[in-house]
Coordinates of C-alpha atoms and ligand atoms in Angstrom, one line a residue:
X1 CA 78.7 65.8 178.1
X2 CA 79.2 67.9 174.9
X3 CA 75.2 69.6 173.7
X4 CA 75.4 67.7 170.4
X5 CA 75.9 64.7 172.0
X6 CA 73.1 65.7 174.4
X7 CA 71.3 66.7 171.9
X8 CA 71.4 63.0 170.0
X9 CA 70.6 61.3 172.6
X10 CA 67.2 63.1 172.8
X11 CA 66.5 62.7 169.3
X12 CA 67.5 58.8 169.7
X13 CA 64.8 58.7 172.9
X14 CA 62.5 60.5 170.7
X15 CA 62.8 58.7 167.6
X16 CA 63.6 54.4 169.3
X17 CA 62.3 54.9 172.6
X18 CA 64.2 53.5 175.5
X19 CA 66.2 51.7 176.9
X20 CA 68.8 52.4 173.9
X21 CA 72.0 51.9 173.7
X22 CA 73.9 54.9 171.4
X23 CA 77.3 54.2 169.6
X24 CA 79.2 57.3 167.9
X25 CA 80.5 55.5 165.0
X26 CA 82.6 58.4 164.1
X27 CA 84.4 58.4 167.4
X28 CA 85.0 55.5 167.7
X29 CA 86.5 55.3 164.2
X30 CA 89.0 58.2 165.2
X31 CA 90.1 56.5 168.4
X32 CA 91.3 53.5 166.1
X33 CA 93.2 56.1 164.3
X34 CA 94.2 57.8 166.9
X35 CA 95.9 54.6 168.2
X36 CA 97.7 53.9 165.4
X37 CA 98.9 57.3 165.1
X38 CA 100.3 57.7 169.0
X39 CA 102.2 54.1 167.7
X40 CA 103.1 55.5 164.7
X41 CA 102.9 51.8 162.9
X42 CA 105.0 50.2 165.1
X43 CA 101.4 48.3 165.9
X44 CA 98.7 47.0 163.8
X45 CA 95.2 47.0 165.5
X46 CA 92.8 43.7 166.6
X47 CA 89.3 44.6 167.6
X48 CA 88.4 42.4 170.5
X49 CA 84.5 41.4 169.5
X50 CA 83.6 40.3 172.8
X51 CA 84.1 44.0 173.8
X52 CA 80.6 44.7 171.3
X53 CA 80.3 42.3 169.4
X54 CA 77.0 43.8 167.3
X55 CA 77.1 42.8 163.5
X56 CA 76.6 46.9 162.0
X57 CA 80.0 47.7 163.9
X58 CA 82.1 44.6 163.1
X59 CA 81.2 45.9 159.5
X60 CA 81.9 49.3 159.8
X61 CA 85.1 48.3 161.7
X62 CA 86.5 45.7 159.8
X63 CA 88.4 48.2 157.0
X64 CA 89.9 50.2 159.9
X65 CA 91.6 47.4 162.1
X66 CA 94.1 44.4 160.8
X67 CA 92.1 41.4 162.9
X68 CA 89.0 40.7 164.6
X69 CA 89.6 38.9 167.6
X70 CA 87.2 36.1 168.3
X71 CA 86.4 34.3 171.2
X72 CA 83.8 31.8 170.4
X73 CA 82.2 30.1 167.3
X74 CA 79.3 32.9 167.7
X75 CA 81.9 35.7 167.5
X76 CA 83.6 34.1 164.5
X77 CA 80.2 33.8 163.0
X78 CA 79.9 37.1 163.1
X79 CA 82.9 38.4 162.1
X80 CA 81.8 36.4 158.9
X81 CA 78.5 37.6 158.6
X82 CA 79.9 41.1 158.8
X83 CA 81.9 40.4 155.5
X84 CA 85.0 40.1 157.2
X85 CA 87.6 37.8 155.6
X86 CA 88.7 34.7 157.5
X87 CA 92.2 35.0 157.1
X88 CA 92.0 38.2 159.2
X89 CA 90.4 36.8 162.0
X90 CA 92.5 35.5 165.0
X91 CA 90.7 32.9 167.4
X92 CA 91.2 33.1 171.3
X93 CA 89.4 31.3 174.3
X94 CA 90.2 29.0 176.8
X95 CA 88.2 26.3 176.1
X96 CA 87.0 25.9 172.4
X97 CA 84.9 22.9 171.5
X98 CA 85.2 20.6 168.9
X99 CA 82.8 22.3 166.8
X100 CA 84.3 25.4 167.2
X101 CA 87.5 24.3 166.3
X102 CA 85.8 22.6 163.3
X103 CA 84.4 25.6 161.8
X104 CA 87.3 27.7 162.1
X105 CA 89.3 24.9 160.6
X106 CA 86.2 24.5 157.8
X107 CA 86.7 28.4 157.2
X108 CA 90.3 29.2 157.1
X109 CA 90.5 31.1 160.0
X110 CA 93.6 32.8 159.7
X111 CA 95.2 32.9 163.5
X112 CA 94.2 30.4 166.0
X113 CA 95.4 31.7 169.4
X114 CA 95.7 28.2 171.2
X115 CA 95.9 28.2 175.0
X116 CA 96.4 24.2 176.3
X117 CA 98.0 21.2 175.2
X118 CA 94.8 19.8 174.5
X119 CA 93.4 22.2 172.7
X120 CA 96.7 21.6 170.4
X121 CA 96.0 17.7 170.0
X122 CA 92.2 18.7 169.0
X123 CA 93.0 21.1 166.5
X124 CA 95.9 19.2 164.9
X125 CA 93.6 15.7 165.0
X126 CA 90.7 18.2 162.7
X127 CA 93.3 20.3 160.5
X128 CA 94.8 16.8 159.6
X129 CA 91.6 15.4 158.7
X130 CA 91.1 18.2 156.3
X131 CA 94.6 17.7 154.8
X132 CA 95.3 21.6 156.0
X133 CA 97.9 23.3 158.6
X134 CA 96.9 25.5 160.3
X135 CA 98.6 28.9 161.6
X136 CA 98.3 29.1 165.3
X137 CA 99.9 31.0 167.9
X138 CA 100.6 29.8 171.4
X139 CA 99.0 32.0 174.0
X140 CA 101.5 32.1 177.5
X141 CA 100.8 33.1 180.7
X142 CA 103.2 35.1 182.3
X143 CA 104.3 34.5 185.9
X144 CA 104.5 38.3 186.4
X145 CA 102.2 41.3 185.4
X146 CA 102.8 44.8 187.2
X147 CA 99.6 46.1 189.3
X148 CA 97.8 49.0 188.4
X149 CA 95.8 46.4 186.1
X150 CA 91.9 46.3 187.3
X151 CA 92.3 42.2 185.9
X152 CA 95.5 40.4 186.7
X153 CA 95.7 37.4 185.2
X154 CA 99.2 36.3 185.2
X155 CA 100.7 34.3 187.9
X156 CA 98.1 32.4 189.5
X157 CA 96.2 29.3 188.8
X158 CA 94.3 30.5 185.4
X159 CA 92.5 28.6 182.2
X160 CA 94.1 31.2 180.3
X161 CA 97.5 30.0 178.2
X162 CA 100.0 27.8 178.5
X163 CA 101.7 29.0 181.8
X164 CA 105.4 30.9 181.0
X165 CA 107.0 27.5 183.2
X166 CA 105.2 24.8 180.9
X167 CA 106.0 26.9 177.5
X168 CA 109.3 25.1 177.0
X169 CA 108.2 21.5 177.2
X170 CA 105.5 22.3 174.7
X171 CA 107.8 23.9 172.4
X172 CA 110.2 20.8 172.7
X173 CA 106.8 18.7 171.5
X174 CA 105.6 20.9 168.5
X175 CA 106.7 17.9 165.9
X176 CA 104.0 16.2 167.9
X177 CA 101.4 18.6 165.9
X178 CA 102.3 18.5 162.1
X179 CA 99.2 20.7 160.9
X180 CA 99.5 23.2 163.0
X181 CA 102.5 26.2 162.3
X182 CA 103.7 27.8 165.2
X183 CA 103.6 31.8 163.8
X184 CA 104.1 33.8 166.9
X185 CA 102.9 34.4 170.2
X186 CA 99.6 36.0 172.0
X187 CA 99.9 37.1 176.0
X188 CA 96.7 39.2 177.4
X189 CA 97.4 39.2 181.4
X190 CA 95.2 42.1 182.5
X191 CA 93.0 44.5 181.6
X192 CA 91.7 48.2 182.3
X193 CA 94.7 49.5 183.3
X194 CA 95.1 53.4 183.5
X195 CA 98.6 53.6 184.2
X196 CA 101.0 54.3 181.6
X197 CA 104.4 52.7 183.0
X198 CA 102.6 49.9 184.4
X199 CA 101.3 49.5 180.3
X200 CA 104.8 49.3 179.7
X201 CA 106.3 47.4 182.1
X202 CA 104.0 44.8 181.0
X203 CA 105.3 44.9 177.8
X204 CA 108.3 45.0 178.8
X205 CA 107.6 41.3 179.9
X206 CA 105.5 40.5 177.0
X207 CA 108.6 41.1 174.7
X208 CA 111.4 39.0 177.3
X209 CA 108.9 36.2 176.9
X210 CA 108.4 36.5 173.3
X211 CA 112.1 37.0 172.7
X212 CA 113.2 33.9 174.8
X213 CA 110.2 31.7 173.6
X214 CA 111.0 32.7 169.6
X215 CA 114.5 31.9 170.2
X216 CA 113.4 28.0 172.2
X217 CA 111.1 27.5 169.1
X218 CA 113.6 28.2 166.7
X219 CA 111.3 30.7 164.9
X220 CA 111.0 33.8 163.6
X221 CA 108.0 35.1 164.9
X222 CA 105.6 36.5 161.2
X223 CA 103.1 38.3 164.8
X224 CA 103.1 38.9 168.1
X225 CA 100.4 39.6 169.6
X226 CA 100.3 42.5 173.0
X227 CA 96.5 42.2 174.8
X228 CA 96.8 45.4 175.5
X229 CA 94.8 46.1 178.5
X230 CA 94.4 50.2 178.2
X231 CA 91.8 51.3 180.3
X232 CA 89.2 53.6 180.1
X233 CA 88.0 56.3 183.6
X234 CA 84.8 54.7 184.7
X235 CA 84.3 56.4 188.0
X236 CA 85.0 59.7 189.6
X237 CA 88.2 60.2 190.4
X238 CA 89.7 57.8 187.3
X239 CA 92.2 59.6 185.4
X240 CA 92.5 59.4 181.7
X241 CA 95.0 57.4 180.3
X242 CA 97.7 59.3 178.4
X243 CA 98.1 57.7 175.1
X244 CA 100.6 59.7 174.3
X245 CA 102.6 59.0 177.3
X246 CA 102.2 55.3 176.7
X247 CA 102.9 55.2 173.3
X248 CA 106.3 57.0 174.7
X249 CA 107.1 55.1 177.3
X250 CA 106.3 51.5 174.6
X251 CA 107.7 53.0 171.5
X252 CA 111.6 52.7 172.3
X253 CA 110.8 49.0 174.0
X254 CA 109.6 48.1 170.4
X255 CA 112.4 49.7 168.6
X256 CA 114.8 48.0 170.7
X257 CA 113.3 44.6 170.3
X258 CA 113.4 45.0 166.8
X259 CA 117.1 45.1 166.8
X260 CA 117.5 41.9 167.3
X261 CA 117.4 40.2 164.2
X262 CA 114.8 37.1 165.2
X263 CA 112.1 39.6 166.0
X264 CA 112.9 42.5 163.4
X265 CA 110.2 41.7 161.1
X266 CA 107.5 40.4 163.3
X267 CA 104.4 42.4 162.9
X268 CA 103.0 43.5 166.2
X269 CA 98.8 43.7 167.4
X270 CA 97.8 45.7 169.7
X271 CA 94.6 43.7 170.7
X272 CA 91.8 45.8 172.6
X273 CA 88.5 46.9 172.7
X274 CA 87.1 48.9 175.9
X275 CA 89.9 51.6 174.9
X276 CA 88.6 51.9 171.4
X277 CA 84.8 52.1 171.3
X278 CA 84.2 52.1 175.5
X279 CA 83.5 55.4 175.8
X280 CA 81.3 56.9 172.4
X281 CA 79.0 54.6 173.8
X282 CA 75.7 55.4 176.0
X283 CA 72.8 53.1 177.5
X284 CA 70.1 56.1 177.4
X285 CA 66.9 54.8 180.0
X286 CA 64.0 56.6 181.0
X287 CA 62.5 57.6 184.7
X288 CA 59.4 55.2 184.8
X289 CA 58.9 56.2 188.7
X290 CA 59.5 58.5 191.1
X291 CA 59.0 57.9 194.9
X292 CA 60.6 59.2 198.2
X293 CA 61.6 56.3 200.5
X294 CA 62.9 56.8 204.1
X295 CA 64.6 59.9 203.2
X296 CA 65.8 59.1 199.9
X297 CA 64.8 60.1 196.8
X298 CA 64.4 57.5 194.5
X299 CA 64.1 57.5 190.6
X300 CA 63.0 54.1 188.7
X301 CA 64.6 53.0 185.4
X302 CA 63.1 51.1 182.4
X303 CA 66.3 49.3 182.6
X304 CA 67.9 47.5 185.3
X305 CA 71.3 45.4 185.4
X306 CA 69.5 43.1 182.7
X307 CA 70.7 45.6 180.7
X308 CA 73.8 46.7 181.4
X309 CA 75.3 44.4 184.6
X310 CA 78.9 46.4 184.6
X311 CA 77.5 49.8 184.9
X312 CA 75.2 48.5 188.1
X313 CA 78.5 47.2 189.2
X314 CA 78.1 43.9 189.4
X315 CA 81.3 42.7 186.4
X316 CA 84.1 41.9 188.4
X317 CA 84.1 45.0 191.0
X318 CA 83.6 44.3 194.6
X319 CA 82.5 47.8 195.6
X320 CA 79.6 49.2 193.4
X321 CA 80.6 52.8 192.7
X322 CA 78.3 55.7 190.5
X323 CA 79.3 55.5 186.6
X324 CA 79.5 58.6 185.0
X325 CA 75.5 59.7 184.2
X326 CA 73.4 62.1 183.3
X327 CA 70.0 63.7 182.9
X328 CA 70.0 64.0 179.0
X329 CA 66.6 66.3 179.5
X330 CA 67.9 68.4 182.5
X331 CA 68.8 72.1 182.7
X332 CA 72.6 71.5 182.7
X333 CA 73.1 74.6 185.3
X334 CA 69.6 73.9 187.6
X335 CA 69.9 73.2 191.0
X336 CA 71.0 69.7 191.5
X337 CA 69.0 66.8 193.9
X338 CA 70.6 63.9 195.4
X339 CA 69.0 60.7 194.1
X340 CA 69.3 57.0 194.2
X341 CA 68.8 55.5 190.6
X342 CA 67.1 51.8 191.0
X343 CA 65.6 49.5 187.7
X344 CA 62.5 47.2 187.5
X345 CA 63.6 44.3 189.0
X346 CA 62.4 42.9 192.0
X347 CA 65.7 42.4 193.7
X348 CA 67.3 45.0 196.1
X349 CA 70.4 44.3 193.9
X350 CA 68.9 46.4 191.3
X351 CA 71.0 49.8 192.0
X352 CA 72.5 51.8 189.3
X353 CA 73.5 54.9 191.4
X354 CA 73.1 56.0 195.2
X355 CA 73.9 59.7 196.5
X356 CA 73.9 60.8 192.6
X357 CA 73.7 64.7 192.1
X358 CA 71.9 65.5 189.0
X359 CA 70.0 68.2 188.1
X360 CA 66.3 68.0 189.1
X361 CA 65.2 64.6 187.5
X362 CA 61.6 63.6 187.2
X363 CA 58.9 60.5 185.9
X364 CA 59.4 61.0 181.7
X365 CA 62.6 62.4 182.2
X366 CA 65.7 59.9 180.8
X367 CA 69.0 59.4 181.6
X368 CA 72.3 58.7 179.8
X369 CA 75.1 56.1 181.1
X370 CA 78.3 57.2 179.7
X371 CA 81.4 54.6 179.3
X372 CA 78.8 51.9 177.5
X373 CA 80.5 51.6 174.7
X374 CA 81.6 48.1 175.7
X375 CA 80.7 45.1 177.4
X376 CA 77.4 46.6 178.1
X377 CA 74.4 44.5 176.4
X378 CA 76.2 41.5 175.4
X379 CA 77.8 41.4 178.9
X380 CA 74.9 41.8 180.7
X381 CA 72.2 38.9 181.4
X382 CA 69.3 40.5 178.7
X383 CA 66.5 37.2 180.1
X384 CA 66.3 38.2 183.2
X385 CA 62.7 38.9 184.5
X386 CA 62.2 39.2 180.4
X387 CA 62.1 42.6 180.8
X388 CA 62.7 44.7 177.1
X389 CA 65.9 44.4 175.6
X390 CA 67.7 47.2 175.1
X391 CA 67.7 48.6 171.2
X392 CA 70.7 49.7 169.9
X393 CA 71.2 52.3 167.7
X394 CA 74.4 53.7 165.8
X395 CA 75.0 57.3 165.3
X396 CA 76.9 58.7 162.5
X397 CA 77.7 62.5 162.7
X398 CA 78.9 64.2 159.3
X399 CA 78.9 68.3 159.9
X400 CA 75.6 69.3 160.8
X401 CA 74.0 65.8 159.8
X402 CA 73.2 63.5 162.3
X403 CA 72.4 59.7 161.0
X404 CA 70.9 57.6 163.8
X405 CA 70.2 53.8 162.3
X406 CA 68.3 51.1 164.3
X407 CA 71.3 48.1 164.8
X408 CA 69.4 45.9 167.5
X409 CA 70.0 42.2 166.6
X410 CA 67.4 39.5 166.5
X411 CA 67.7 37.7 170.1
X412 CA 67.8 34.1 169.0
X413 CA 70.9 34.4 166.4
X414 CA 73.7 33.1 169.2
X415 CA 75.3 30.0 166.9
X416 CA 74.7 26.8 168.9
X417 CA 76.1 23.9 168.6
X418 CA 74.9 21.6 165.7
X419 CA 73.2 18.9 168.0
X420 CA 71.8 20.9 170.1
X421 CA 69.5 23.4 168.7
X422 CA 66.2 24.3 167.4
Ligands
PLP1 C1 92.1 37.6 175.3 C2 91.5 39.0 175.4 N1 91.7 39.9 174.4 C3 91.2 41.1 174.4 C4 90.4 41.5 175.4 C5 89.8 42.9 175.4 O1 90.1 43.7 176.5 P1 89.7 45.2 176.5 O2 88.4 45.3 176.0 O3 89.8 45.5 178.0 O4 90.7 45.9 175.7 C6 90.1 40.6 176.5 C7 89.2 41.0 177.6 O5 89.0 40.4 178.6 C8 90.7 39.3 176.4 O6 90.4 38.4 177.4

């Protein structure tokens, strides 16, 4: 960890108390850029909300990417609240409900990313009863992804898309769905992937699917839309993914797709989120205990996986493994202890870190969890034992001045359903 970063993170402990989490704005803004520069506008970007879906960033992000990408009638919310413009919102999820099919039909949202047969009927049935069409694109599900992906989605059983076998009886029924234009294609089949061939062999099936479904539909395709699924190191041993490499290895796969005539002016997304803001982001907790237990050396949080439930390893990895942390108050070069990290909840499941070498931590002392940046709070299950929910605070760094602005979010603002609230 860099000493100005270090150095915020005190003065955020100082100044909001913990648990916090911390986003570097400014960072995260340059890996957007730094994105589209490796691409060198071959691709547009599409924030993934779900990935931190907090209002303050969706505004300060929504002049720097093309989309938003929504997965839910909250999300969409959101994205409006935030100022951003419907027509630059595109609309994923498996299984969207009547009512959130209705508001994004009520608001214009610009791209709906439609994943089932039914889901097609619904939205049709409500665009028609508003005398509107509306743009969609038809998510697939390949029957092949490469590994190296932590997340494979593609073919198995899933909820996700229209599988790649059942994609050309749907397109033979489109005339079945009047109000709805078909204007590309969406595939997301895995994610947090650190390998840069395996990046591109995916999309190296992305674009053989979109090429052979445009030419079945008869269409040429105004988007298509690559779920990226770049990765970000979360554990020792993790490399770094090389951008560069990957943007490499992907730019001559665009070029040549573009050659052919039916794809040549389809603009494509690069859809992602954990690659973008994962890592300028920090969950910052302090030591509330300390204790020695049968030979370990145990140090209590103010925050426990109510908090954050990826970084205690319990979001879809089977072995819990240490996340990158560290003592934010510690004498980088003191002698390091060996400690076990454990919140306030009274379940033995309640282990951040076991074995961890840091330098000498203490009670008052705080920590920092690096690679927070996203799905950390709004991934993690903030009720339980209704302990405190963690602030969140947004750093912006310009020179020597250091902004640091209180974002936390009011807990009952989720959007419900209209019959079912208050
Ligand atoms: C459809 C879709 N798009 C985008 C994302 C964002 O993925 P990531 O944050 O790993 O880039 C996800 C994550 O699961 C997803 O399911």
């Amino acid at each position: 960890m860099n000493a100005q970063i270090q150095s915020v993170l005190r003065q955020v402990r100082t100044e909001f108390g913990t648990p916090s989490y911390v986003y570097f704005l400014d960072r995260m803004l340059s890996n957007i850029a730094r994105v589209r520069d490796a691409f060198d506008g071959r691709f547009g970007i599409s924030y993934a909300v779900k990935s931190n879906p907090n209002r303050e960033l969706l505004k300060r992000f929504s002049s720097h990417v093309d989309t938003l990408d929504v997965s839910s009638g909250g999300e969409l919310q959101r994205a409006l609240d935030a100022g951003h413009p419907a027509d630059r919102v595109t609309f994923s999820g498996p299984a969207k409900s009547r009512e959130e099919l209705e508001l994004a039909v009520r608001v214009g949202c610009g791209e709906m990313v439609v994943e089932s047969p039914n889901e097609l009927d619904m939205l049709n049935e409500l665009a028609s009863a508003s005398g509107v069409t509306m743009p969609i694109f038809l998510r697939i599900n390949p029957a092949t992804a490469p590994r190296h992906f932590g997340v494979n989605m593609a073919g198995k059983p899933s909820q996700f898309g229209i599988d790649e076998e059942d994609m050309p009886t749907v397109l033979g029924q489109l005339d079945t769905w009047p109000n709805l234009a078909l204007r590309g294609f969406h595939i997301y089949s895995g994610t947090n992937c650190l390998n840069a061939e395996a990046l591109a062999e995916n999309f190296s099936i992305f674009i053989d699917l979109f090429t052979r479904f445009s030419e079945a539909a008869d269409i040429h395709p105004h988007k298509l839309i690559f779920g990226s699924g770049f990765g970000i190191p979360y554990h020792d041993g993790d490399d770094t993914l090389d951008l560069a490499q990957v943007a490499r290895l992907i730019n001559p796969l665009i070029d040549d797709m573009r050659r052919n005539d039916r794809l040549a002016d389809a603009k494509c997304m690069l859809e992602m989120g954990r690659y973008l803001i994962g890592p300028e982001g920090y969950l910052v907790s302090s030591v509330i205990a300390q204790k020695r237990s049968r030979g370990k050396n145990i140090r209590l949080l103010d925050t426990g996986f109510n908090g954050h439930l990826a970084a205690w390893g319990m979001m879809g990895t089977i072995i819990r493994r240490n996340w990158p942390i560290w003592n934010i108050d510690g004498d980088m070069n003191a002698a390091r202890e060996t400690y076990m990290l454990t919140g306030p909840l009274c379940t033995t499941i309640d282990t951040l870190a076991d074995d961890l070498e840091l330098p000498k931590l203490s009670r008052g002392d705080a920590i920092a969890i690096g690679s927070s940046g996203a799905y950390g709070m709004s991934s993690s299950p903030i009720r339980f034992i209704s302990q405190p929910i963690p602030r969140e605070v947004l750093v912006t760094v310009d020179g020597l001045n250091v902004q640091c602005v209180d974002v936390t979010e009011p807990m009952r603002d989720v959007w419900m359903h209209e019959t079912q609230h208050v």
